PDB file of C-alpha atoms in Angstrom:
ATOM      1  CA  UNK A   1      -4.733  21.816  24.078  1.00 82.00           C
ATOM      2  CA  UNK A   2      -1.636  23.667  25.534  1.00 88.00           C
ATOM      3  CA  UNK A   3      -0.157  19.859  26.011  1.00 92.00           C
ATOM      4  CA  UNK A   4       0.299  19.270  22.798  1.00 98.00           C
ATOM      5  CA  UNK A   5       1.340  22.661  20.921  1.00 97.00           C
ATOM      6  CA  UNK A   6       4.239  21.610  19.079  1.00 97.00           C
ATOM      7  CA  UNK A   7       3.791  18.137  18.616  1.00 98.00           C
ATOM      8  CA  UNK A   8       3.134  16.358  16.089  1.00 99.00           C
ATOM      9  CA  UNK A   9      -0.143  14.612  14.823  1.00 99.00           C
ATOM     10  CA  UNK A  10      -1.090  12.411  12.176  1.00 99.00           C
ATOM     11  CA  UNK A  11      -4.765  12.523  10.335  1.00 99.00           C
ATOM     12  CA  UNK A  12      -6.009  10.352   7.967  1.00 98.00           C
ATOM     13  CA  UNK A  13      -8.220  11.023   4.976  1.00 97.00           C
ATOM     14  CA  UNK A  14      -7.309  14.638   5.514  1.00 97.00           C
ATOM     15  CA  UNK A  15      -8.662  15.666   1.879  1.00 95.00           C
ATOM     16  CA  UNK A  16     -12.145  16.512   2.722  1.00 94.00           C
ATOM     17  CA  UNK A  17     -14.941  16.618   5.269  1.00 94.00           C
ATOM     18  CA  UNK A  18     -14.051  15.348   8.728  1.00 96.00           C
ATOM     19  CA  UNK A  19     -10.132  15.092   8.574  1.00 97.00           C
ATOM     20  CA  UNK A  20      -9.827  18.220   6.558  1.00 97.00           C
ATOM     21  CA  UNK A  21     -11.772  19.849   9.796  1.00 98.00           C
ATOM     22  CA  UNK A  22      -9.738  18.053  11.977  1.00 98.00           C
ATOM     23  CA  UNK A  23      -6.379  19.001  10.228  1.00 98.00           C
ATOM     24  CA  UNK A  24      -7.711  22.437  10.284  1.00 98.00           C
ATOM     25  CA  UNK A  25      -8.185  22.969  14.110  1.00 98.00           C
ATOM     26  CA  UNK A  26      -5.174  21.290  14.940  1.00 99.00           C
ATOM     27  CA  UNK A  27      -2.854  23.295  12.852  1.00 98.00           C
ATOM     28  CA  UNK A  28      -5.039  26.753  14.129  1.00 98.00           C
ATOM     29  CA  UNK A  29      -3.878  25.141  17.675  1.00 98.00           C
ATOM     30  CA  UNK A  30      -0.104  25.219  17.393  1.00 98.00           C
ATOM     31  CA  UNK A  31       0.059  21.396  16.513  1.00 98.00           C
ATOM     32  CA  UNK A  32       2.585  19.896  13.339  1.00 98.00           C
ATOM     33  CA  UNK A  33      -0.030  17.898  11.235  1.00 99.00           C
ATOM     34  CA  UNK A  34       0.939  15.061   8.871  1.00 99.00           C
ATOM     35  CA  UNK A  35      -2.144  15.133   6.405  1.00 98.00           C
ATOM     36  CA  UNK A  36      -2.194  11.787   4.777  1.00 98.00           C
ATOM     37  CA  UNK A  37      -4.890  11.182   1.540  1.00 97.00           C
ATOM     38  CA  UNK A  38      -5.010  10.008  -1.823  1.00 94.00           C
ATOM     39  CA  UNK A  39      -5.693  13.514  -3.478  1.00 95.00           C
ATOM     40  CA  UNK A  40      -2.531  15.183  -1.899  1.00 96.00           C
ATOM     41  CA  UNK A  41      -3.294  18.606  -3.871  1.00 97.00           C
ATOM     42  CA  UNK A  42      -6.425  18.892  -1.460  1.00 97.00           C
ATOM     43  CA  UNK A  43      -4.476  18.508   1.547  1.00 98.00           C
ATOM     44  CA  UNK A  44      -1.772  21.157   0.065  1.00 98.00           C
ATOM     45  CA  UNK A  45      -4.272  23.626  -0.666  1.00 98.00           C
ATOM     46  CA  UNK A  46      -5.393  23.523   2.913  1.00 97.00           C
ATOM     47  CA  UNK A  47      -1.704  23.536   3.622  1.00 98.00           C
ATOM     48  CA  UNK A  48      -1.725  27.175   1.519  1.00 97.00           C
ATOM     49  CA  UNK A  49      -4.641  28.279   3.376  1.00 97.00           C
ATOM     50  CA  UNK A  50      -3.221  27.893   7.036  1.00 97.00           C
ATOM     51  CA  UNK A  51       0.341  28.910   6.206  1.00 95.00           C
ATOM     52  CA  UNK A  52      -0.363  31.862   8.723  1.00 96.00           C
ATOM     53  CA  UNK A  53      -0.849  29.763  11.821  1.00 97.00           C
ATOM     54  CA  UNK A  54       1.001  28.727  14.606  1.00 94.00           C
ATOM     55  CA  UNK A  55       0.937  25.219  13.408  1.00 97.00           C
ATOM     56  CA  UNK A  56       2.024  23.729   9.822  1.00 98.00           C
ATOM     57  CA  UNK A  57       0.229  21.139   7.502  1.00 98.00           C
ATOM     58  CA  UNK A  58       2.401  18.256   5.650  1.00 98.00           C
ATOM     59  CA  UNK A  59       0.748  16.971   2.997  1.00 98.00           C
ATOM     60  CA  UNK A  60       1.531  13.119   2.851  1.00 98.00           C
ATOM     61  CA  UNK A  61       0.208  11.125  -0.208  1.00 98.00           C
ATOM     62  CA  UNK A  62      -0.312   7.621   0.684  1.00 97.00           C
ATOM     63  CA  UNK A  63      -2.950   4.576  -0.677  1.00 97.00           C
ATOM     64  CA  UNK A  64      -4.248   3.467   2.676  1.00 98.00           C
ATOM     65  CA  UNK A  65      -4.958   0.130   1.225  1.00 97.00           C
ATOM     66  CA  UNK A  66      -1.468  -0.718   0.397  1.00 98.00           C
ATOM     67  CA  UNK A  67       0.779  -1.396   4.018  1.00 98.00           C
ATOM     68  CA  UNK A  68       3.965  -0.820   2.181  1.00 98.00           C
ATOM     69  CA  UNK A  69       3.040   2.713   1.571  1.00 98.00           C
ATOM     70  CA  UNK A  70       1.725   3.161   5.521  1.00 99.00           C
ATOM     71  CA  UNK A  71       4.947   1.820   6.070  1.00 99.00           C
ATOM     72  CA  UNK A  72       6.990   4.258   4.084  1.00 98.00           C
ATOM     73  CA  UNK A  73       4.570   7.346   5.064  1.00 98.00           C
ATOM     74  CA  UNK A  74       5.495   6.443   8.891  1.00 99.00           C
ATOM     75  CA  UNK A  75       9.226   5.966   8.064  1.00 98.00           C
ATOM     76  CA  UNK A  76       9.041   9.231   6.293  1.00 98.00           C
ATOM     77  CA  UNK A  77       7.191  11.241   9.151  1.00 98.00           C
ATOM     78  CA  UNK A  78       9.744   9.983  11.705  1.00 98.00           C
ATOM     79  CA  UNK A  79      13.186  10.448   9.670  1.00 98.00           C
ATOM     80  CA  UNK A  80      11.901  13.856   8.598  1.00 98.00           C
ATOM     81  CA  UNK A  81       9.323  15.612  10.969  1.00 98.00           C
ATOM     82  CA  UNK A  82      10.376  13.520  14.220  1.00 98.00           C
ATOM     83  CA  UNK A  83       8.175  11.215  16.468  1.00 98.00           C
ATOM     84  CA  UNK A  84       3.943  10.632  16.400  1.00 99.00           C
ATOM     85  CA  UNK A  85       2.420  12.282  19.431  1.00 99.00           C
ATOM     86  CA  UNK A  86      -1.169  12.051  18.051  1.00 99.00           C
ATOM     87  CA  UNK A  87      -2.833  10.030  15.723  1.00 99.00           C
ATOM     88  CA  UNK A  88      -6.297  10.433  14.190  1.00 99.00           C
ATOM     89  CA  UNK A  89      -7.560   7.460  12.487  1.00 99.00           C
ATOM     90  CA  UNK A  90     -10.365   9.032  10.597  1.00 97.00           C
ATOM     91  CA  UNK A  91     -10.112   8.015   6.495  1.00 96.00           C
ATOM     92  CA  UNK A  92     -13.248   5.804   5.178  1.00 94.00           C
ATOM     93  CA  UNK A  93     -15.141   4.523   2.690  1.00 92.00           C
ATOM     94  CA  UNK A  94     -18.049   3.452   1.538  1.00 89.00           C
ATOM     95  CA  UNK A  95     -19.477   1.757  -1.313  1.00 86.00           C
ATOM     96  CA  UNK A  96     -22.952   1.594  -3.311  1.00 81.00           C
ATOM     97  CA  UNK A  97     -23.528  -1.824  -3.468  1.00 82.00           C
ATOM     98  CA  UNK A  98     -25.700  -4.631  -1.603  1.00 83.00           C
ATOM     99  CA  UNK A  99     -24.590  -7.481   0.233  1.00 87.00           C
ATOM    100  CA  UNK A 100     -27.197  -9.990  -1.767  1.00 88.00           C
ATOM    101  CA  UNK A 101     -25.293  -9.144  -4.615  1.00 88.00           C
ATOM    102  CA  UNK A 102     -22.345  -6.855  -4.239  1.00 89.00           C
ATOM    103  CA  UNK A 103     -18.997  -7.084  -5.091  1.00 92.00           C
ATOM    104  CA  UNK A 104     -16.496  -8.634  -3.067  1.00 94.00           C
ATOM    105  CA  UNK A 105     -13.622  -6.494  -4.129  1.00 95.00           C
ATOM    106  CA  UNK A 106     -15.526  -3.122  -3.039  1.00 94.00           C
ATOM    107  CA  UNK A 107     -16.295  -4.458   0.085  1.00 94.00           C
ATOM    108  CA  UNK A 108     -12.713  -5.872   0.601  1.00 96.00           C
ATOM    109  CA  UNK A 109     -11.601  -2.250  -0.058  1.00 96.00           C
ATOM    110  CA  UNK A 110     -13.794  -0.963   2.285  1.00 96.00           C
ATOM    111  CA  UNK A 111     -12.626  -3.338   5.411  1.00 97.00           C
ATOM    112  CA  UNK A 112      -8.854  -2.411   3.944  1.00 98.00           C
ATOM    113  CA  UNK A 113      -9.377   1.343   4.569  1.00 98.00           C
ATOM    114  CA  UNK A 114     -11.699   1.545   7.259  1.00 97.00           C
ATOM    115  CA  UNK A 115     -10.359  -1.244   9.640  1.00 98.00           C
ATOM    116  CA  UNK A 116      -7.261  -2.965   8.632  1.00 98.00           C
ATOM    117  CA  UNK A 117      -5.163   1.035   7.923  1.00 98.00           C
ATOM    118  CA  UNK A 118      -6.572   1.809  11.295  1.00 98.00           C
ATOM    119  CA  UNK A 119      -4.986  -1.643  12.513  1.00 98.00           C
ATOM    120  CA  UNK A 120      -1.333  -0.669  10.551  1.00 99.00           C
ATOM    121  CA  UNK A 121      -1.447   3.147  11.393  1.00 99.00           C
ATOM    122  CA  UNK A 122      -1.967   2.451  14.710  1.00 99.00           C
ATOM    123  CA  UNK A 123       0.729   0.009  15.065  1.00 98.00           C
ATOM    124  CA  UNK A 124       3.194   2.545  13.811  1.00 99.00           C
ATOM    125  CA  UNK A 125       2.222   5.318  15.540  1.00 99.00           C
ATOM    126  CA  UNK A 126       2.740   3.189  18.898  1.00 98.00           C
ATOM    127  CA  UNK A 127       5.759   2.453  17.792  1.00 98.00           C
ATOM    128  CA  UNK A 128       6.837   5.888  17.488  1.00 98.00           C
ATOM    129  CA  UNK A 129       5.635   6.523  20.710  1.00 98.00           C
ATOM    130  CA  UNK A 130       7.050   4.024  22.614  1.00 98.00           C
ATOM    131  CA  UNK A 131      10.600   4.579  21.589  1.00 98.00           C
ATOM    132  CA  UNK A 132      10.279   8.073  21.960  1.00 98.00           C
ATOM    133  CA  UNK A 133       8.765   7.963  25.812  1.00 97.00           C
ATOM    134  CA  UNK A 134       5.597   9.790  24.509  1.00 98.00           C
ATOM    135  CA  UNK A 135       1.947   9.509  26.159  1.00 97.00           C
ATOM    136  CA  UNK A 136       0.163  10.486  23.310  1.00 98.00           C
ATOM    137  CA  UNK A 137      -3.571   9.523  22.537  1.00 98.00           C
ATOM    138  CA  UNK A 138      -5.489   8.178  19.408  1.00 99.00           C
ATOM    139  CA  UNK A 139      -8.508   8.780  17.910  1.00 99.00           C
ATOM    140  CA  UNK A 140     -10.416   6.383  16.124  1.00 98.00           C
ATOM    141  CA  UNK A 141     -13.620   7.856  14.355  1.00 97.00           C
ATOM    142  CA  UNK A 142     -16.125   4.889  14.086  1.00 96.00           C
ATOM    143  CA  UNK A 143     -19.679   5.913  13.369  1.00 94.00           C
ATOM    144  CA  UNK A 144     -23.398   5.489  15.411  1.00 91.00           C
ATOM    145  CA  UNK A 145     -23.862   2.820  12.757  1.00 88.00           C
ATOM    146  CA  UNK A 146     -20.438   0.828  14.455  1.00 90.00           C
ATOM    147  CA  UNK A 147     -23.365   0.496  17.322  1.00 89.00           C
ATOM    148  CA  UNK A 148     -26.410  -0.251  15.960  1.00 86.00           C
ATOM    149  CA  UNK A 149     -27.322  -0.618  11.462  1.00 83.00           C
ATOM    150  CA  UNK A 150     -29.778   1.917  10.822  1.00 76.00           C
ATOM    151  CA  UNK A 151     -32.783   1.954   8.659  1.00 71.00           C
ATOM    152  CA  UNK A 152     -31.753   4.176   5.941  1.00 60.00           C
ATOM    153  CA  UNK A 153     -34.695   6.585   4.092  1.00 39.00           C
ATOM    154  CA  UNK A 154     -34.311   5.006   0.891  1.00 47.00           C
ATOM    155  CA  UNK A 155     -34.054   1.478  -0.423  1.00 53.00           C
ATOM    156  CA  UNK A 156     -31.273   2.522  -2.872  1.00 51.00           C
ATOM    157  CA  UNK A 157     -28.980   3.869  -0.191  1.00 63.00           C
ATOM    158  CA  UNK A 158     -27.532   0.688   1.297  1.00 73.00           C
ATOM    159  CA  UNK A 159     -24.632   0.724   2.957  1.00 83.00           C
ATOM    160  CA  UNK A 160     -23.828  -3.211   3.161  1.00 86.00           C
ATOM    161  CA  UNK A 161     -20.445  -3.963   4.925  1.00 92.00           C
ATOM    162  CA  UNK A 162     -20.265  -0.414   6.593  1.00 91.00           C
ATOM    163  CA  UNK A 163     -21.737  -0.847  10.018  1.00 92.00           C
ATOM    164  CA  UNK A 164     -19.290  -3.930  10.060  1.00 95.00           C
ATOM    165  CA  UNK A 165     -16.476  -1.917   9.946  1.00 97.00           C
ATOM    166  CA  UNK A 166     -16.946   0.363  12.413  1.00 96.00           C
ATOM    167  CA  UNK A 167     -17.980  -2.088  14.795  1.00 97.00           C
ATOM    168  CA  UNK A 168     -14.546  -3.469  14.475  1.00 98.00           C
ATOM    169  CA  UNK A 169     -13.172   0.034  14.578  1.00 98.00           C
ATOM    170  CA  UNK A 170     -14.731   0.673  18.285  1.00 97.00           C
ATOM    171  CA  UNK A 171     -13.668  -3.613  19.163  1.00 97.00           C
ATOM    172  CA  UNK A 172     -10.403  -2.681  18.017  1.00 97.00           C
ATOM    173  CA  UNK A 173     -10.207   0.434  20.227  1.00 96.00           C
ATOM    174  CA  UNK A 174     -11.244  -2.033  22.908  1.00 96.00           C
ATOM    175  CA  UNK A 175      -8.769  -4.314  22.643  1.00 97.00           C
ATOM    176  CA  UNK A 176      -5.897  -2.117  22.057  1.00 97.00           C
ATOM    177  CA  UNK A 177      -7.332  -0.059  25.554  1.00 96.00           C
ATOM    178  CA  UNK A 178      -6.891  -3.886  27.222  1.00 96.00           C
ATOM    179  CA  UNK A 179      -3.540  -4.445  25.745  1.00 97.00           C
ATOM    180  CA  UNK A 180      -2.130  -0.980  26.702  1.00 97.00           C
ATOM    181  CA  UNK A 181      -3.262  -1.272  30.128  1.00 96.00           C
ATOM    182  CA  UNK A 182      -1.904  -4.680  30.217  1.00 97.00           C
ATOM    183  CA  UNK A 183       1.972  -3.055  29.787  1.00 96.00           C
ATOM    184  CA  UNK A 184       0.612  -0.303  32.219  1.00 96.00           C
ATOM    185  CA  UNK A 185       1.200   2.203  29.248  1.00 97.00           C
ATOM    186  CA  UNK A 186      -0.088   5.884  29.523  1.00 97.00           C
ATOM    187  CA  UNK A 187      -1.114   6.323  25.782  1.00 98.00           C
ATOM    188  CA  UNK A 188      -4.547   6.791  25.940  1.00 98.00           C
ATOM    189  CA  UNK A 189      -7.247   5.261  23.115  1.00 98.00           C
ATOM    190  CA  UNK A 190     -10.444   6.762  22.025  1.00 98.00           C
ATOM    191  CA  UNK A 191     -13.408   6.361  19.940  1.00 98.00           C
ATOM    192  CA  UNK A 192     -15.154   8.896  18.412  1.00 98.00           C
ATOM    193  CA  UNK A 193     -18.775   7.785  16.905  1.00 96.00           C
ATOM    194  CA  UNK A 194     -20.464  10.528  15.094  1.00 95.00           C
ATOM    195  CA  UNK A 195     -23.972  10.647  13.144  1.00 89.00           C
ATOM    196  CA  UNK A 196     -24.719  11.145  10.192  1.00 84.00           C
ATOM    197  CA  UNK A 197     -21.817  14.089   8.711  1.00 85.00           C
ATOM    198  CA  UNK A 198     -22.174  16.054   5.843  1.00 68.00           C
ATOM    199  CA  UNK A 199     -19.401  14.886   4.002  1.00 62.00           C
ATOM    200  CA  UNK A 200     -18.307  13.084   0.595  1.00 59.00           C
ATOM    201  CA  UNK A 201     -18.734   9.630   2.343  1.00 59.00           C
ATOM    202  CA  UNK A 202     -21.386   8.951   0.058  1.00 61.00           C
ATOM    203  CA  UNK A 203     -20.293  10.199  -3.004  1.00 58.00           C
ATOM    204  CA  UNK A 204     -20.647   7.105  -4.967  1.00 58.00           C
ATOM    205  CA  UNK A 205     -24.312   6.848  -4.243  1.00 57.00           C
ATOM    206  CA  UNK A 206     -26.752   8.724  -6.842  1.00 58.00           C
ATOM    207  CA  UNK A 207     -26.860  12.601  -5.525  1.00 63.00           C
ATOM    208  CA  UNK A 208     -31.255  12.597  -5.419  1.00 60.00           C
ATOM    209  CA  UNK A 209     -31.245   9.890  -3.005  1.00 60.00           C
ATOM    210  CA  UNK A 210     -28.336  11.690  -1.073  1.00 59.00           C
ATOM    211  CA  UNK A 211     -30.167  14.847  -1.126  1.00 61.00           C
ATOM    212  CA  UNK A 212     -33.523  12.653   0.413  1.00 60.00           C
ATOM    213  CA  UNK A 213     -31.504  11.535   3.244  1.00 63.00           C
ATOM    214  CA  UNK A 214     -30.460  14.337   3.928  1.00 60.00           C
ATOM    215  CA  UNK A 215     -34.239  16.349   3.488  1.00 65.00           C
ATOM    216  CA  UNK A 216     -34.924  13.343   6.469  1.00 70.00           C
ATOM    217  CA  UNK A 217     -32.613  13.283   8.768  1.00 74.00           C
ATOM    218  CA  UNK A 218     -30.537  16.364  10.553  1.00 78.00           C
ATOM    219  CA  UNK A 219     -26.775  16.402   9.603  1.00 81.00           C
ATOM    220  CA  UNK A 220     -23.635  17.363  11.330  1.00 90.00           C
ATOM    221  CA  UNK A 221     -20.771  19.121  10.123  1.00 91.00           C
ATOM    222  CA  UNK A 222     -17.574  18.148   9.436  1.00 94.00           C
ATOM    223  CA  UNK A 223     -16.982  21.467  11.801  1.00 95.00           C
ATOM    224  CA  UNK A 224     -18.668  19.511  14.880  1.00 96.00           C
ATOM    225  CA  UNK A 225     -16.920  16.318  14.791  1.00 97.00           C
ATOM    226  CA  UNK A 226     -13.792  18.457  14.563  1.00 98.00           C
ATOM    227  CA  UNK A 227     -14.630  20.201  17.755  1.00 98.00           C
ATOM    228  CA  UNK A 228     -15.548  16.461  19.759  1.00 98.00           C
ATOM    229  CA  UNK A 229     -11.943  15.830  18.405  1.00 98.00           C
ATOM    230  CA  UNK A 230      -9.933  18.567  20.403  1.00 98.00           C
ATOM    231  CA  UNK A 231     -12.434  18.082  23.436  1.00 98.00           C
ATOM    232  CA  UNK A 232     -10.804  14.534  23.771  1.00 98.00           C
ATOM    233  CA  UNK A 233      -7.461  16.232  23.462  1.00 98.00           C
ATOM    234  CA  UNK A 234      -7.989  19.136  25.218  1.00 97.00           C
ATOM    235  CA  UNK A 235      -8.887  16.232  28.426  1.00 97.00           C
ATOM    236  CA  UNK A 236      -5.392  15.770  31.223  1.00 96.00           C
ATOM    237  CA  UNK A 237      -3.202  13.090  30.881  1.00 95.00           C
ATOM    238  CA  UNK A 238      -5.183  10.869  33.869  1.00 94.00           C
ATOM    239  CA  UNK A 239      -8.199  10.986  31.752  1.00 96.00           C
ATOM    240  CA  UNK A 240      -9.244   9.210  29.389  1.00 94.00           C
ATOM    241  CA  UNK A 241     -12.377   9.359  27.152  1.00 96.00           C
ATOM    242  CA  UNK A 242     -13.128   5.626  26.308  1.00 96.00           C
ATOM    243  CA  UNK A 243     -15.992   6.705  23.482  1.00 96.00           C
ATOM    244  CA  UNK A 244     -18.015  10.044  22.569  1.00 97.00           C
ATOM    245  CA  UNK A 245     -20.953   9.697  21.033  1.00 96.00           C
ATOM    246  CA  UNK A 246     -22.254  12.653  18.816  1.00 95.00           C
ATOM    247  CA  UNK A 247     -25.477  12.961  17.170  1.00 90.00           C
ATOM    248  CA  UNK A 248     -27.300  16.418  15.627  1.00 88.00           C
ATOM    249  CA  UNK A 249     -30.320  17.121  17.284  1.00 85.00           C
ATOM    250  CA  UNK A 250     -33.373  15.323  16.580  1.00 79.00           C
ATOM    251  CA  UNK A 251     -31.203  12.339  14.651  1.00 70.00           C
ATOM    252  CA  UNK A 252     -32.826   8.950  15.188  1.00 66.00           C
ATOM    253  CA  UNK A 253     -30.216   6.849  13.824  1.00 63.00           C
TER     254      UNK A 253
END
């Protein structure tokens, strides 16, 4: 991690759960963090809670499904904190509903945050980049179910356009490897697929049948995909880690 004490990263959906951890070891590591979420007093909380470390937390509001406010965040983070060295796409959504007869604006929302923010935040963060001369790296978090839809425990707990969206998160990762190799750049792209992560993914889902998935299958922690995260940092520049796969022990999904 040595590389990159100093810099600065972005995170997305740093709030809670899996950014939050993310945020967390970054800042412990000596790295500037740009914490962007909706609920910007739980990002500035964490921000009061690592105030001792080498690093620093910025708390960054922004509504990931609105581009204009990407836009401004980005503009923001450059004029004031200086260029993007990492970026960590890593906010998502989920909604309970059904695709026989769910609504189309929920799972709209859920393609806006979990794909087409990744699309915009990633096109900024390149930018910044680029006309800086930086080789940074991004992180895309996808999920096991961007590989294969699982059987969930409970009829109730459907997660519809979900597995959709990840599978474009880890084609888009694809692609933007392909294009970035095509103008022989040296920022380097990676997935990151975890399991299923305790977390308030599914807190729109009734808490029993949460509770039953979770009394099934084995869980990570928000704590373990964090770790996976700095791993893929913590690689040398000639390396790159095209996906990482993490599941608990004993998962099936």
């Amino acid at each position: 991690m040595e590389q990159w004490v100093g810099s600065l990263a972005v995170v997305t959906g740093a709030s809670v759960g899996i950014g939050a951890a993310i945020a967390e070891k970054l800042v412990q590591a000596g790295v500037n963090v740009v914490g962007i979420a909706r609920r910007i007093e739980l990002v500035e909380a964490l921000s009061d809670k690592l105030s001792n470390e080498s690093g620093k937390l910025h708390p960054a509001q922004c509504d990931l499904t609105d581009e204009q406010q990407i836009l401004n965040t980005f503009k923001w983070i450059e004029e004031t904190l200086g260029p993007v060295s990492i970026l960590v796409n890593n906010a998502g959504i989920i909604h309970a509903t059904t695709l026989s007869d769910g609504d189309a604006t929920l799972w709209k929302e859920t393609f806006d945050v979990n794909v087409l923010a990744y699309c915009i935040c990633t096109r900024e963060a390149i930018k910044s980049m680029k006309n800086h001369g930086i080789d940074g790296i991004i992180i895309n978090v996808s999920s096991v179910t961007g590989h294969s839809v699982p059987e969930m425990a409970t009829s109730e707990l459907l997660i519809n356009v979900y597995p959709a969206s990840k599978h474009a998160v880890i084609a888009l990762g694809e692609m933007l490897r392909a294009e970035l190799r095509s103008e022989q750049s040296k920022i380097r792209i990676s997935t990151l697929s975890p399991g299923i992560v305790v977390t308030e993914l599914f807190r729109n889902y009734p808490q029993n049948e949460v509770e039953t998935v979770g009394s099934i299958y084995p869980m990570l922690q928000s704590e373990d995909v964090a770790n996976a995260a700095l791993y893929i940092l913590s690689t040398p520049p000639n390396v790159q880690i095209q996906e990482l796969i993490l599941r608990p022990l004993g998962e099936m999904i």
